[in-house]
Amino acid sequence: MSSLVLVTGGTKGIGLGIAEAFARAGANVVLNGFGEALQIEKTRSELAQRTNAMVVYSPADMSKPKAIEGMIRQTVDMFGSVDIMVNNAGIVRDRMIVNMSVDEWDAVMKVHLRGMFCPVRHAIDHWRAMSKAGTPVDARVVTTSSGAGLFGSVSQANYSAAKAGIAAFTIVGAAELGRY
C-alpha cells in the first residue's frame, strides 16, 4: 500500500509542488486549501493524471478542530491511515506594525499557527491510537517555515512571528512525539 500524504495549503504554489513531488514518488495525496472550486478541481484532476496517484481534495478549515477531526477520519476511512502530514498553509497580510490591524495580525496567526497545530494534534490522536493498538507507526510531520521566521522581514511582523512560532513548535513537537 502506498503512503498517504495530507498537504495543507496544497492547492497552489509551494504546497502544490510538495503534493506533486509526493505523488510522483508514489504516494496518494489529500490536498487541503481554499480557492475557487472549479480551479481546485481542475488542479486536482491534472495532478492525478500527471502522476497516476489518487488525489483527493478536502476544503476543511485547518483552524477548526471539528473540521480537522472529520477530515482525518474521512482520510483514514478512505485510505487506511495518514502517514505524512505536511503543514504548508499560509497567508500574508503585509503591513508595517504602525499600520497593522489586530484583524490582520489574528488572520496570519490563525492560518499559520492554529492551522498547523490543529491538524498535527488530530493526526497525533490517530497515530497514538494505532500505537496503543499495537500497530507499528511510521509517520511524519513536515512543517514549512521561512527565513522571515529566523531573521524577520520588514512589513511582515505578523508573518515573521508566525513562522518563528512554527519553527519552535517543530522543535518541541519532534522532542515530544518521536516515540510515536
Short mmCIF file of C-alpha atoms in Angstrom, two decimals:
data_model
loop_
_atom_site.label_atom_id
_atom_site.label_comp_id
_atom_site.label_asym_id
_atom_site.label_seq_id
_atom_site.Cartn_x
_atom_site.Cartn_y
_atom_site.Cartn_z
CA MET A 1 0.00 0.00 0.00
CA SER A 2 1.33 3.44 -0.85
CA SER A 3 1.68 6.22 1.70
CA LEU A 4 -1.00 8.82 2.24
CA VAL A 5 0.21 12.41 2.44
CA LEU A 6 -2.04 15.24 3.59
CA VAL A 7 -0.80 18.65 2.41
CA THR A 8 -2.32 21.80 3.87
CA GLY A 9 -2.03 24.75 1.54
CA GLY A 10 -1.69 22.12 -1.16
CA THR A 11 -3.85 23.60 -3.90
CA LYS A 12 -1.29 26.05 -5.32
CA GLY A 13 2.27 27.31 -5.10
CA ILE A 14 4.79 25.54 -2.88
CA GLY A 15 2.12 23.27 -1.39
CA LEU A 16 1.06 22.02 -4.80
CA GLY A 17 4.71 21.42 -5.67
CA ILE A 18 5.13 19.40 -2.48
CA ALA A 19 1.97 17.41 -3.25
CA GLU A 20 3.18 16.69 -6.78
CA ALA A 21 6.59 15.52 -5.56
CA PHE A 22 4.95 13.06 -3.16
CA ALA A 23 2.50 11.87 -5.84
CA ARG A 24 5.35 11.32 -8.31
CA ALA A 25 7.10 9.27 -5.62
CA GLY A 26 4.04 7.00 -5.44
CA ALA A 27 2.05 8.48 -2.56
CA ASN A 28 -1.68 9.13 -2.54
CA VAL A 29 -2.39 12.75 -1.68
CA VAL A 30 -5.09 14.74 0.07
CA LEU A 31 -4.91 18.39 -0.96
CA ASN A 32 -6.23 20.92 1.50
CA GLY A 33 -6.68 24.59 0.75
CA PHE A 34 -9.07 27.28 -0.30
CA GLY A 35 -9.83 28.89 -3.58
CA GLU A 36 -12.21 28.77 -6.50
CA ALA A 37 -13.82 25.31 -6.58
CA LEU A 38 -13.59 24.75 -10.35
CA GLN A 39 -9.91 25.72 -10.43
CA ILE A 40 -9.12 23.45 -7.50
CA GLU A 41 -10.93 20.53 -9.14
CA LYS A 42 -9.00 21.16 -12.36
CA THR A 43 -5.73 21.26 -10.38
CA ARG A 44 -6.63 18.05 -8.53
CA SER A 45 -7.60 16.24 -11.72
CA GLU A 46 -4.48 17.35 -13.61
CA LEU A 47 -2.21 16.30 -10.74
CA ALA A 48 -3.84 12.87 -10.62
CA GLN A 49 -3.42 12.45 -14.39
CA ARG A 50 0.23 13.62 -14.38
CA THR A 51 1.25 11.34 -11.54
CA ASN A 52 -1.19 8.39 -11.68
CA ALA A 53 -1.78 8.92 -7.96
CA MET A 54 -5.06 9.04 -6.10
CA VAL A 55 -5.53 12.75 -5.36
CA VAL A 56 -8.42 13.94 -3.20
CA TYR A 57 -9.41 17.48 -2.24
CA SER A 58 -10.59 18.48 1.23
CA PRO A 59 -11.62 22.09 1.88
CA ALA A 60 -11.61 21.68 5.70
CA ASP A 61 -10.61 24.80 7.62
CA MET A 62 -7.33 23.85 9.32
CA SER A 63 -8.04 26.19 12.23
CA LYS A 64 -11.29 24.41 13.20
CA PRO A 65 -10.74 21.28 15.30
CA LYS A 66 -14.03 19.59 14.37
CA ALA A 67 -13.37 20.11 10.64
CA ILE A 68 -9.89 18.62 11.02
CA GLU A 69 -11.15 15.70 13.06
CA GLY A 70 -13.67 14.97 10.30
CA MET A 71 -11.04 15.27 7.58
CA ILE A 72 -8.65 12.91 9.39
CA ARG A 73 -11.47 10.42 9.99
CA GLN A 74 -12.57 10.60 6.35
CA THR A 75 -8.98 10.19 5.15
CA VAL A 76 -8.41 7.16 7.39
CA ASP A 77 -11.72 5.64 6.24
CA MET A 78 -10.74 6.16 2.60
CA PHE A 79 -7.03 5.29 2.71
CA GLY A 80 -6.49 3.42 5.99
CA SER A 81 -4.12 5.95 7.52
CA VAL A 82 -2.47 9.33 7.33
CA ASP A 83 1.24 8.67 7.01
CA ILE A 84 2.63 12.15 6.43
CA MET A 85 1.17 15.50 7.46
CA VAL A 86 2.68 18.44 5.57
CA ASN A 87 1.74 21.79 7.09
CA ASN A 88 2.22 24.39 4.43
CA ALA A 89 -0.90 26.60 4.64
CA GLY A 90 -0.10 30.28 4.90
CA ILE A 91 -1.18 33.80 4.11
CA VAL A 92 0.44 37.20 4.24
CA ARG A 93 -1.03 40.49 5.38
CA ASP A 94 1.92 42.78 4.76
CA ARG A 95 1.75 45.97 6.75
CA MET A 96 4.14 48.00 8.86
CA ILE A 97 3.43 47.45 12.57
CA VAL A 98 2.21 51.02 12.97
CA ASN A 99 -0.45 50.37 10.31
CA MET A 100 -1.28 46.75 11.10
CA SER A 101 -4.73 45.98 12.47
CA VAL A 102 -5.46 43.37 15.10
CA ASP A 103 -7.54 41.55 12.49
CA GLU A 104 -4.54 41.35 10.14
CA TRP A 105 -2.38 40.04 12.98
CA ASP A 106 -5.00 37.49 14.02
CA ALA A 107 -5.66 36.27 10.47
CA VAL A 108 -1.99 35.38 9.95
CA MET A 109 -1.71 33.70 13.37
CA LYS A 110 -4.89 31.71 12.73
CA VAL A 111 -3.76 30.32 9.39
CA HIS A 112 -0.09 29.72 10.25
CA LEU A 113 -0.12 28.65 13.89
CA ARG A 114 -3.60 27.39 14.70
CA GLY A 115 -3.84 25.98 11.17
CA MET A 116 -0.68 23.97 11.84
CA PHE A 117 -1.45 22.93 15.42
CA CYS A 118 -4.98 21.59 14.80
CA PRO A 119 -4.12 19.11 12.02
CA VAL A 120 -1.00 17.91 13.83
CA ARG A 121 -2.99 17.45 17.03
CA HIS A 122 -5.61 15.28 15.29
CA ALA A 123 -3.05 13.29 13.30
CA ILE A 124 -1.26 12.55 16.58
CA ASP A 125 -4.50 11.21 18.06
CA HIS A 126 -4.72 8.81 15.09
CA TRP A 127 -1.08 7.72 15.41
CA ARG A 128 -1.27 7.27 19.19
CA ALA A 129 -4.38 5.11 18.84
CA MET A 130 -2.55 2.97 16.28
CA SER A 131 0.47 2.68 18.56
CA LYS A 132 -1.65 1.75 21.59
CA ALA A 133 -3.41 -0.91 19.48
CA GLY A 134 -0.04 -2.46 18.68
CA THR A 135 0.08 -1.27 15.07
CA PRO A 136 3.53 -0.02 14.07
CA VAL A 137 3.51 3.68 13.21
CA ASP A 138 5.91 5.11 10.65
CA ALA A 139 4.52 8.63 10.34
CA ARG A 140 5.96 12.06 9.74
CA VAL A 141 5.04 15.68 10.34
CA VAL A 142 6.58 18.21 7.98
CA THR A 143 6.25 21.93 8.67
CA THR A 144 7.25 24.80 6.42
CA SER A 145 8.71 28.00 7.75
CA SER A 146 10.59 30.90 6.21
CA GLY A 147 13.71 32.95 6.55
CA ALA A 148 11.36 35.65 7.83
CA GLY A 149 10.82 33.47 10.89
CA LEU A 150 14.53 33.38 11.58
CA PHE A 151 15.60 36.88 10.60
CA GLY A 152 12.42 38.95 10.43
CA SER A 153 11.11 40.84 7.45
CA VAL A 154 10.10 44.50 7.27
CA SER A 155 6.31 44.92 6.99
CA GLN A 156 5.81 41.29 8.00
CA ALA A 157 5.89 41.28 11.80
CA ASN A 158 2.84 39.01 11.91
CA TYR A 159 4.20 36.61 9.27
CA SER A 160 7.69 36.59 10.81
CA ALA A 161 6.32 35.89 14.30
CA ALA A 162 4.10 33.10 12.97
CA LYS A 163 6.95 31.46 11.06
CA ALA A 164 9.21 31.67 14.13
CA GLY A 165 6.42 30.02 16.10
CA ILE A 166 6.23 27.21 13.56
CA ALA A 167 9.98 26.61 13.90
CA ALA A 168 9.71 26.47 17.71
CA PHE A 169 6.65 24.19 17.55
CA THR A 170 8.53 21.84 15.24
CA ILE A 171 11.48 21.54 17.65
CA VAL A 172 9.21 20.82 20.62
CA GLY A 173 6.98 18.50 18.58
CA ALA A 174 9.95 16.41 17.48
CA ALA A 175 11.09 16.01 21.08
CA GLU A 176 7.62 15.11 22.36
CA LEU A 177 6.37 12.92 19.54
CA GLY A 178 9.37 10.90 18.42
CA ARG A 179 8.25 7.89 20.42
CA TYR A 180 5.04 7.64 18.43
#
